[in-house]
Amino acid sequence: VVIWATSTMRTRGDDVAEVLYLMGLRPIWHPGTGKVLDLEVIPTSELKFPRIDVTIRSSGLFRDTFPNLMALIDRGVRMIAALDEPETSNFLARNVRVDMRELMLSGLAPDEAQRRASFRLFSDKPGCYGAGVDVLLEVGKWNSPEDLGRAYVDWGGYAYGEDAYGVSEASGF
């Protein structure tokens, strides 16, 4: 899912709510202010679908404007990834476990492997904006669609979350 700051502002967060719902989360609202305080897991008995493994590519402006939402989404990802549910009803947890095993086989410590495997929120390198594709198109420095895809991944392959700010993670993205 691609999330833009202006869309989030215009819809008052519908795109973020959609991402959370696809993972099987709902907000906990402050009764007086309507501010989101935290998230709660929707029981699988209430969901009409399995928990979806959602990868988010946010714009640089969203990253800079809504660090609170970046942290909230990341916290939600880790909540769902930590659930002990069947693989057929929690694709996110299944995929995090698979990625974690692969990262540990490559030599990462379990804690680091788990953190890297749970990255689902990506954006540009800190201080940068754009997808990189426009630059290649403008200067004509590409030969194939793969070149454009590589630029998109390289430019957008920086992970964000509660304890991560611009971690270079193009392979995870």
mmCIF file of N, CA, C and O in Angstrom, residues 54-133:
data_model
loop_
_atom_site.group_PDB
_atom_site.id
_atom_site.type_symbol
_atom_site.label_atom_id
_atom_site.label_comp_id
_atom_site.label_asym_id
_atom_site.label_seq_id
_atom_site.Cartn_x
_atom_site.Cartn_y
_atom_site.Cartn_z
ATOM 1 N N VAL A 54 0.819 -6.741 5.029
ATOM 2 C CA VAL A 54 0.792 -5.490 4.282
ATOM 3 C C VAL A 54 2.170 -4.826 4.340
ATOM 4 O O VAL A 54 2.728 -4.634 5.413
ATOM 5 N N THR A 55 2.700 -4.486 3.176
ATOM 6 C CA THR A 55 3.924 -3.696 3.091
ATOM 7 C C THR A 55 3.519 -2.291 2.690
ATOM 8 O O THR A 55 2.747 -2.108 1.750
ATOM 9 N N ILE A 56 4.037 -1.307 3.404
ATOM 10 C CA ILE A 56 3.671 0.091 3.176
ATOM 11 C C ILE A 56 4.869 0.843 2.615
ATOM 12 O O ILE A 56 5.978 0.750 3.153
ATOM 13 N N ARG A 57 4.630 1.573 1.552
ATOM 14 C CA ARG A 57 5.629 2.511 1.013
ATOM 15 C C ARG A 57 5.039 3.890 1.207
ATOM 16 O O ARG A 57 4.053 4.257 0.563
ATOM 17 N N SER A 58 5.602 4.645 2.141
ATOM 18 C CA SER A 58 5.075 5.982 2.399
ATOM 19 C C SER A 58 5.891 7.026 1.651
ATOM 20 O O SER A 58 7.072 6.832 1.372
ATOM 21 N N SER A 59 5.239 8.133 1.384
ATOM 22 C CA SER A 59 5.953 9.260 0.797
ATOM 23 C C SER A 59 6.875 9.857 1.854
ATOM 24 O O SER A 59 6.684 9.658 3.063
ATOM 25 N N GLY A 60 7.863 10.595 1.395
ATOM 26 C CA GLY A 60 8.758 11.268 2.332
ATOM 27 C C GLY A 60 8.019 12.286 3.185
ATOM 28 O O GLY A 60 8.334 12.469 4.369
ATOM 29 N N LEU A 61 7.024 12.938 2.604
ATOM 30 C CA LEU A 61 6.250 13.908 3.368
ATOM 31 C C LEU A 61 5.434 13.214 4.464
ATOM 32 O O LEU A 61 5.346 13.723 5.592
ATOM 33 N N PHE A 62 4.870 12.034 4.179
ATOM 34 C CA PHE A 62 4.161 11.280 5.219
ATOM 35 C C PHE A 62 5.135 10.921 6.338
ATOM 36 O O PHE A 62 4.829 11.084 7.518
ATOM 37 N N ARG A 63 6.301 10.426 5.964
ATOM 38 C CA ARG A 63 7.336 10.068 6.943
ATOM 39 C C ARG A 63 7.648 11.237 7.878
ATOM 40 O O ARG A 63 7.743 11.067 9.085
ATOM 41 N N ASP A 64 7.793 12.418 7.294
ATOM 42 C CA ASP A 64 8.174 13.587 8.077
ATOM 43 C C ASP A 64 7.010 14.214 8.832
ATOM 44 O O ASP A 64 7.204 14.832 9.877
ATOM 45 N N THR A 65 5.799 14.085 8.309
ATOM 46 C CA THR A 65 4.625 14.714 8.908
ATOM 47 C C THR A 65 3.981 13.854 9.981
ATOM 48 O O THR A 65 3.440 14.376 10.953
ATOM 49 N N PHE A 66 4.042 12.544 9.808
ATOM 50 C CA PHE A 66 3.318 11.633 10.706
ATOM 51 C C PHE A 66 4.217 10.579 11.343
ATOM 52 O O PHE A 66 3.954 9.375 11.229
ATOM 53 N N PRO A 67 5.259 10.988 12.075
ATOM 54 C CA PRO A 67 6.093 9.971 12.738
ATOM 55 C C PRO A 67 5.284 9.162 13.754
ATOM 56 O O PRO A 67 5.576 7.991 13.990
ATOM 57 N N ASN A 68 4.251 9.787 14.321
ATOM 58 C CA ASN A 68 3.388 9.060 15.267
ATOM 59 C C ASN A 68 2.645 7.918 14.579
ATOM 60 O O ASN A 68 2.484 6.835 15.154
ATOM 61 N N LEU A 69 2.203 8.130 13.346
ATOM 62 C CA LEU A 69 1.517 7.071 12.612
ATOM 63 C C LEU A 69 2.493 6.000 12.134
ATOM 64 O O LEU A 69 2.143 4.810 12.090
ATOM 65 N N MET A 70 3.705 6.412 11.803
ATOM 66 C CA MET A 70 4.738 5.438 11.434
ATOM 67 C C MET A 70 4.972 4.490 12.615
ATOM 68 O O MET A 70 5.025 3.273 12.441
ATOM 69 N N ALA A 71 5.097 5.057 13.811
ATOM 70 C CA ALA A 71 5.322 4.233 15.007
ATOM 71 C C ALA A 71 4.107 3.352 15.299
ATOM 72 O O ALA A 71 4.251 2.186 15.676
ATOM 73 N N LEU A 72 2.912 3.896 15.119
ATOM 74 C CA LEU A 72 1.687 3.139 15.379
ATOM 75 C C LEU A 72 1.569 1.938 14.440
ATOM 76 O O LEU A 72 1.267 0.818 14.876
ATOM 77 N N ILE A 73 1.803 2.153 13.167
ATOM 78 C CA ILE A 73 1.730 1.064 12.197
ATOM 79 C C ILE A 73 2.772 -0.001 12.529
ATOM 80 O O ILE A 73 2.480 -1.197 12.540
ATOM 81 N N ASP A 74 3.987 0.424 12.830
ATOM 82 C CA ASP A 74 5.047 -0.522 13.167
ATOM 83 C C ASP A 74 4.687 -1.324 14.418
ATOM 84 O O ASP A 74 4.893 -2.539 14.468
ATOM 85 N N ARG A 75 4.154 -0.663 15.418
ATOM 86 C CA ARG A 75 3.730 -1.365 16.640
ATOM 87 C C ARG A 75 2.656 -2.397 16.297
ATOM 88 O O ARG A 75 2.673 -3.523 16.785
ATOM 89 N N GLY A 76 1.732 -2.030 15.421
ATOM 90 C CA GLY A 76 0.698 -2.961 14.997
ATOM 91 C C GLY A 76 1.263 -4.169 14.271
ATOM 92 O O GLY A 76 0.834 -5.302 14.512
ATOM 93 N N VAL A 77 2.219 -3.945 13.401
ATOM 94 C CA VAL A 77 2.861 -5.057 12.682
ATOM 95 C C VAL A 77 3.463 -6.025 13.689
ATOM 96 O O VAL A 77 3.274 -7.245 13.605
ATOM 97 N N ARG A 78 4.176 -5.499 14.654
ATOM 98 C CA ARG A 78 4.839 -6.375 15.621
ATOM 99 C C ARG A 78 3.835 -7.081 16.534
ATOM 100 O O ARG A 78 4.068 -8.217 16.954
ATOM 101 N N MET A 79 2.717 -6.426 16.825
ATOM 102 C CA MET A 79 1.670 -7.090 17.612
ATOM 103 C C MET A 79 1.132 -8.310 16.868
ATOM 104 O O MET A 79 0.990 -9.394 17.437
ATOM 105 N N ILE A 80 0.818 -8.122 15.595
ATOM 106 C CA ILE A 80 0.245 -9.211 14.796
ATOM 107 C C ILE A 80 1.282 -10.300 14.545
ATOM 108 O O ILE A 80 0.969 -11.498 14.589
ATOM 109 N N ALA A 81 2.530 -9.911 14.303
ATOM 110 C CA ALA A 81 3.587 -10.894 14.055
ATOM 111 C C ALA A 81 3.848 -11.762 15.285
ATOM 112 O O ALA A 81 4.295 -12.905 15.148
ATOM 113 N N ALA A 82 3.560 -11.252 16.465
ATOM 114 C CA ALA A 82 3.822 -11.988 17.706
ATOM 115 C C ALA A 82 2.702 -12.953 18.085
ATOM 116 O O ALA A 82 2.864 -13.758 19.007
ATOM 117 N N LEU A 83 1.567 -12.891 17.389
ATOM 118 C CA LEU A 83 0.441 -13.753 17.736
ATOM 119 C C LEU A 83 0.729 -15.212 17.391
ATOM 120 O O LEU A 83 1.343 -15.506 16.367
ATOM 121 N N ASP A 84 0.261 -16.095 18.257
ATOM 122 C CA ASP A 84 0.388 -17.529 18.013
ATOM 123 C C ASP A 84 -0.909 -18.012 17.372
ATOM 124 O O ASP A 84 -1.838 -18.439 18.061
ATOM 125 N N GLU A 85 -0.968 -17.886 16.051
ATOM 126 C CA GLU A 85 -2.158 -18.253 15.289
ATOM 127 C C GLU A 85 -1.749 -19.154 14.133
ATOM 128 O O GLU A 85 -0.599 -19.120 13.699
ATOM 129 N N PRO A 86 -2.675 -19.921 13.609
ATOM 130 C CA PRO A 86 -2.348 -20.773 12.450
ATOM 131 C C PRO A 86 -1.865 -19.920 11.267
ATOM 132 O O PRO A 86 -2.338 -18.804 11.054
ATOM 133 N N GLU A 87 -0.937 -20.489 10.508
ATOM 134 C CA GLU A 87 -0.390 -19.783 9.350
ATOM 135 C C GLU A 87 -1.458 -19.402 8.334
ATOM 136 O O GLU A 87 -1.324 -18.414 7.631
ATOM 137 N N THR A 88 -2.521 -20.180 8.281
ATOM 138 C CA THR A 88 -3.579 -19.913 7.311
ATOM 139 C C THR A 88 -4.469 -18.741 7.707
ATOM 140 O O THR A 88 -5.230 -18.241 6.890
ATOM 141 N N SER A 89 -4.358 -18.291 8.948
ATOM 142 C CA SER A 89 -5.170 -17.148 9.374
ATOM 143 C C SER A 89 -4.327 -15.921 9.712
ATOM 144 O O SER A 89 -4.878 -14.864 10.019
ATOM 145 N N ASN A 90 -2.992 -16.041 9.648
ATOM 146 C CA ASN A 90 -2.122 -14.906 9.957
ATOM 147 C C ASN A 90 -0.911 -14.964 9.025
ATOM 148 O O ASN A 90 0.147 -15.469 9.390
ATOM 149 N N PHE A 91 -1.106 -14.411 7.826
ATOM 150 C CA PHE A 91 -0.030 -14.412 6.833
ATOM 151 C C PHE A 91 1.162 -13.564 7.283
ATOM 152 O O PHE A 91 2.306 -13.872 6.962
ATOM 153 N N LEU A 92 0.902 -12.508 8.013
ATOM 154 C CA LEU A 92 1.974 -11.633 8.485
ATOM 155 C C LEU A 92 2.907 -12.394 9.421
ATOM 156 O O LEU A 92 4.128 -12.395 9.226
ATOM 157 N N ALA A 93 2.351 -13.053 10.436
ATOM 158 C CA ALA A 93 3.181 -13.802 11.381
ATOM 159 C C ALA A 93 3.947 -14.906 10.664
ATOM 160 O O ALA A 93 5.139 -15.134 10.925
ATOM 161 N N ARG A 94 3.268 -15.602 9.736
ATOM 162 C CA ARG A 94 3.928 -16.668 8.979
ATOM 163 C C ARG A 94 5.138 -16.127 8.226
ATOM 164 O O ARG A 94 6.237 -16.681 8.282
ATOM 165 N N ASN A 95 4.954 -15.015 7.518
ATOM 166 C CA ASN A 95 6.040 -14.475 6.706
ATOM 167 C C ASN A 95 7.177 -13.918 7.547
ATOM 168 O O ASN A 95 8.340 -14.035 7.164
ATOM 169 N N VAL A 96 6.861 -13.320 8.684
ATOM 170 C CA VAL A 96 7.916 -12.831 9.574
ATOM 171 C C VAL A 96 8.742 -14.017 10.085
ATOM 172 O O VAL A 96 9.974 -13.951 10.133
ATOM 173 N N ARG A 97 8.089 -15.114 10.442
ATOM 174 C CA ARG A 97 8.824 -16.302 10.919
ATOM 175 C C ARG A 97 9.728 -16.863 9.813
ATOM 176 O O ARG A 97 10.883 -17.212 10.065
ATOM 177 N N VAL A 98 9.210 -16.934 8.599
ATOM 178 C CA VAL A 98 10.012 -17.439 7.468
ATOM 179 C C VAL A 98 11.221 -16.534 7.248
ATOM 180 O O VAL A 98 12.362 -17.007 7.126
ATOM 181 N N ASP A 99 10.994 -15.225 7.179
ATOM 182 C CA ASP A 99 12.090 -14.277 6.957
ATOM 183 C C ASP A 99 13.094 -14.316 8.105
ATOM 184 O O ASP A 99 14.306 -14.227 7.889
ATOM 185 N N MET A 100 12.594 -14.455 9.321
ATOM 186 C CA MET A 100 13.474 -14.501 10.489
ATOM 187 C C MET A 100 14.404 -15.714 10.412
ATOM 188 O O MET A 100 15.606 -15.601 10.655
ATOM 189 N N ARG A 101 13.858 -16.870 10.058
ATOM 190 C CA ARG A 101 14.694 -18.081 9.926
ATOM 191 C C ARG A 101 15.789 -17.868 8.880
ATOM 192 O O ARG A 101 16.953 -18.221 9.091
ATOM 193 N N GLU A 102 15.419 -17.283 7.745
ATOM 194 C CA GLU A 102 16.411 -17.040 6.686
ATOM 195 C C GLU A 102 17.499 -16.082 7.157
ATOM 196 O O GLU A 102 18.689 -16.290 6.875
ATOM 197 N N LEU A 103 17.110 -15.036 7.871
ATOM 198 C CA LEU A 103 18.089 -14.069 8.364
ATOM 199 C C LEU A 103 19.009 -14.696 9.410
ATOM 200 O O LEU A 103 20.210 -14.410 9.443
ATOM 201 N N MET A 104 18.470 -15.563 10.252
ATOM 202 C CA MET A 104 19.310 -16.235 11.247
ATOM 203 C C MET A 104 20.274 -17.212 10.563
ATOM 204 O O MET A 104 21.429 -17.332 10.978
ATOM 205 N N LEU A 105 19.815 -17.880 9.513
ATOM 206 C CA LEU A 105 20.705 -18.767 8.763
ATOM 207 C C LEU A 105 21.847 -17.988 8.103
ATOM 208 O O LEU A 105 22.928 -18.528 7.884
ATOM 209 N N SER A 106 21.604 -16.719 7.803
ATOM 210 C CA SER A 106 22.661 -15.889 7.209
ATOM 211 C C SER A 106 23.597 -15.315 8.266
ATOM 212 O O SER A 106 24.534 -14.603 7.934
ATOM 213 N N GLY A 107 23.326 -15.621 9.556
ATOM 214 C CA GLY A 107 24.256 -15.219 10.606
ATOM 215 C C GLY A 107 23.770 -14.157 11.572
ATOM 216 O O GLY A 107 24.494 -13.789 12.494
ATOM 217 N N LEU A 108 22.569 -13.645 11.387
ATOM 218 C CA LEU A 108 22.072 -12.617 12.311
ATOM 219 C C LEU A 108 21.628 -13.239 13.629
ATOM 220 O O LEU A 108 21.102 -14.359 13.657
ATOM 221 N N ALA A 109 21.805 -12.485 14.702
ATOM 222 C CA ALA A 109 21.320 -12.902 16.014
ATOM 223 C C ALA A 109 19.790 -12.898 15.987
ATOM 224 O O ALA A 109 19.180 -12.131 15.229
ATOM 225 N N PRO A 110 19.143 -13.733 16.805
ATOM 226 C CA PRO A 110 17.681 -13.830 16.780
ATOM 227 C C PRO A 110 16.956 -12.496 16.943
ATOM 228 O O PRO A 110 15.993 -12.233 16.213
ATOM 229 N N ASP A 111 17.382 -11.643 17.864
ATOM 230 C CA ASP A 111 16.702 -10.359 18.060
ATOM 231 C C ASP A 111 16.793 -9.471 16.822
ATOM 232 O O ASP A 111 15.810 -8.855 16.416
ATOM 233 N N GLU A 112 17.986 -9.399 16.240
ATOM 234 C CA GLU A 112 18.177 -8.585 15.035
ATOM 235 C C GLU A 112 17.397 -9.170 13.862
ATOM 236 O O GLU A 112 16.778 -8.442 13.082
ATOM 237 N N ALA A 113 17.413 -10.481 13.744
ATOM 238 C CA ALA A 113 16.680 -11.138 12.660
ATOM 239 C C ALA A 113 15.183 -10.887 12.793
ATOM 240 O O ALA A 113 14.501 -10.603 11.799
ATOM 241 N N GLN A 114 14.677 -10.964 14.010
ATOM 242 C CA GLN A 114 13.243 -10.727 14.219
ATOM 243 C C GLN A 114 12.871 -9.291 13.865
ATOM 244 O O GLN A 114 11.862 -9.049 13.205
ATOM 245 N N ARG A 115 13.700 -8.329 14.280
ATOM 246 C CA ARG A 115 13.396 -6.929 13.983
ATOM 247 C C ARG A 115 13.405 -6.683 12.484
ATOM 248 O O ARG A 115 12.497 -6.076 11.927
ATOM 249 N N ARG A 116 14.454 -7.152 11.824
ATOM 250 C CA ARG A 116 14.546 -6.920 10.379
ATOM 251 C C ARG A 116 13.435 -7.640 9.624
ATOM 252 O O ARG A 116 12.909 -7.113 8.648
ATOM 253 N N ALA A 117 13.059 -8.823 10.088
ATOM 254 C CA ALA A 117 11.996 -9.584 9.428
ATOM 255 C C ALA A 117 10.637 -8.912 9.592
ATOM 256 O O ALA A 117 9.732 -9.140 8.795
ATOM 257 N N SER A 118 10.497 -8.076 10.605
ATOM 258 C CA SER A 118 9.194 -7.437 10.859
ATOM 259 C C SER A 118 9.056 -6.057 10.222
ATOM 260 O O SER A 118 8.003 -5.431 10.341
ATOM 261 N N PHE A 119 10.081 -5.582 9.544
ATOM 262 C CA PHE A 119 9.941 -4.289 8.864
ATOM 263 C C PHE A 119 8.890 -4.404 7.763
ATOM 264 O O PHE A 119 8.978 -5.255 6.882
ATOM 265 N N ARG A 120 7.883 -3.541 7.810
ATOM 266 C CA ARG A 120 6.854 -3.492 6.789
ATOM 267 C C ARG A 120 6.566 -2.062 6.337
ATOM 268 O O ARG A 120 5.714 -1.832 5.508
ATOM 269 N N LEU A 121 7.270 -1.094 6.916
ATOM 270 C CA LEU A 121 7.020 0.316 6.633
ATOM 271 C C LEU A 121 8.289 0.931 6.047
ATOM 272 O O LEU A 121 9.323 0.990 6.723
ATOM 273 N N PHE A 122 8.194 1.339 4.788
ATOM 274 C CA PHE A 122 9.359 1.823 4.059
ATOM 275 C C PHE A 122 9.093 3.204 3.470
ATOM 276 O O PHE A 122 7.952 3.564 3.176
ATOM 277 N N SER A 123 10.185 3.945 3.288
ATOM 278 C CA SER A 123 10.098 5.259 2.657
ATOM 279 C C SER A 123 11.471 5.588 2.085
ATOM 280 O O SER A 123 12.353 4.738 2.027
ATOM 281 N N ASP A 124 11.627 6.852 1.718
ATOM 282 C CA ASP A 124 12.899 7.329 1.191
ATOM 283 C C ASP A 124 13.935 7.408 2.300
ATOM 284 O O ASP A 124 13.606 7.417 3.487
ATOM 285 N N LYS A 125 15.171 7.541 1.891
ATOM 286 C CA LYS A 125 16.268 7.793 2.826
ATOM 287 C C LYS A 125 15.947 9.085 3.581
ATOM 288 O O LYS A 125 15.364 10.016 3.002
ATOM 289 N N PRO A 126 16.286 9.171 4.862
ATOM 290 C CA PRO A 126 16.002 10.412 5.605
ATOM 291 C C PRO A 126 16.499 11.646 4.846
ATOM 292 O O PRO A 126 17.623 11.667 4.330
ATOM 293 N N GLY A 127 15.621 12.640 4.752
ATOM 294 C CA GLY A 127 15.953 13.883 4.067
ATOM 295 C C GLY A 127 15.711 13.864 2.570
ATOM 296 O O GLY A 127 15.843 14.893 1.910
ATOM 297 N N CYS A 128 15.352 12.712 2.030
ATOM 298 C CA CYS A 128 15.112 12.590 0.587
ATOM 299 C C CYS A 128 13.630 12.412 0.312
ATOM 300 O O CYS A 128 12.873 11.986 1.176
ATOM 301 N N TYR A 129 13.256 12.718 -0.931
ATOM 302 C CA TYR A 129 11.863 12.603 -1.356
ATOM 303 C C TYR A 129 11.822 12.046 -2.766
ATOM 304 O O TYR A 129 12.708 12.300 -3.565
ATOM 305 N N GLY A 130 10.772 11.289 -3.062
ATOM 306 C CA GLY A 130 10.577 10.780 -4.414
ATOM 307 C C GLY A 130 10.868 9.300 -4.507
ATOM 308 O O GLY A 130 11.350 8.663 -3.583
ATOM 309 N N ALA A 131 10.572 8.753 -5.688
ATOM 310 C CA ALA A 131 10.731 7.319 -5.906
ATOM 311 C C ALA A 131 11.955 6.980 -6.747
ATOM 312 O O ALA A 131 12.248 5.822 -6.975
ATOM 313 N N GLY A 132 12.661 7.989 -7.234
ATOM 314 C CA GLY A 132 13.851 7.741 -8.037
ATOM 315 C C GLY A 132 13.572 7.462 -9.495
ATOM 316 O O GLY A 132 14.420 7.699 -10.350
ATOM 317 N N VAL A 133 12.395 6.974 -9.785
ATOM 318 C CA VAL A 133 12.041 6.617 -11.160
ATOM 319 C C VAL A 133 11.963 7.867 -12.024
ATOM 320 O O VAL A 133 12.439 7.868 -13.163
#
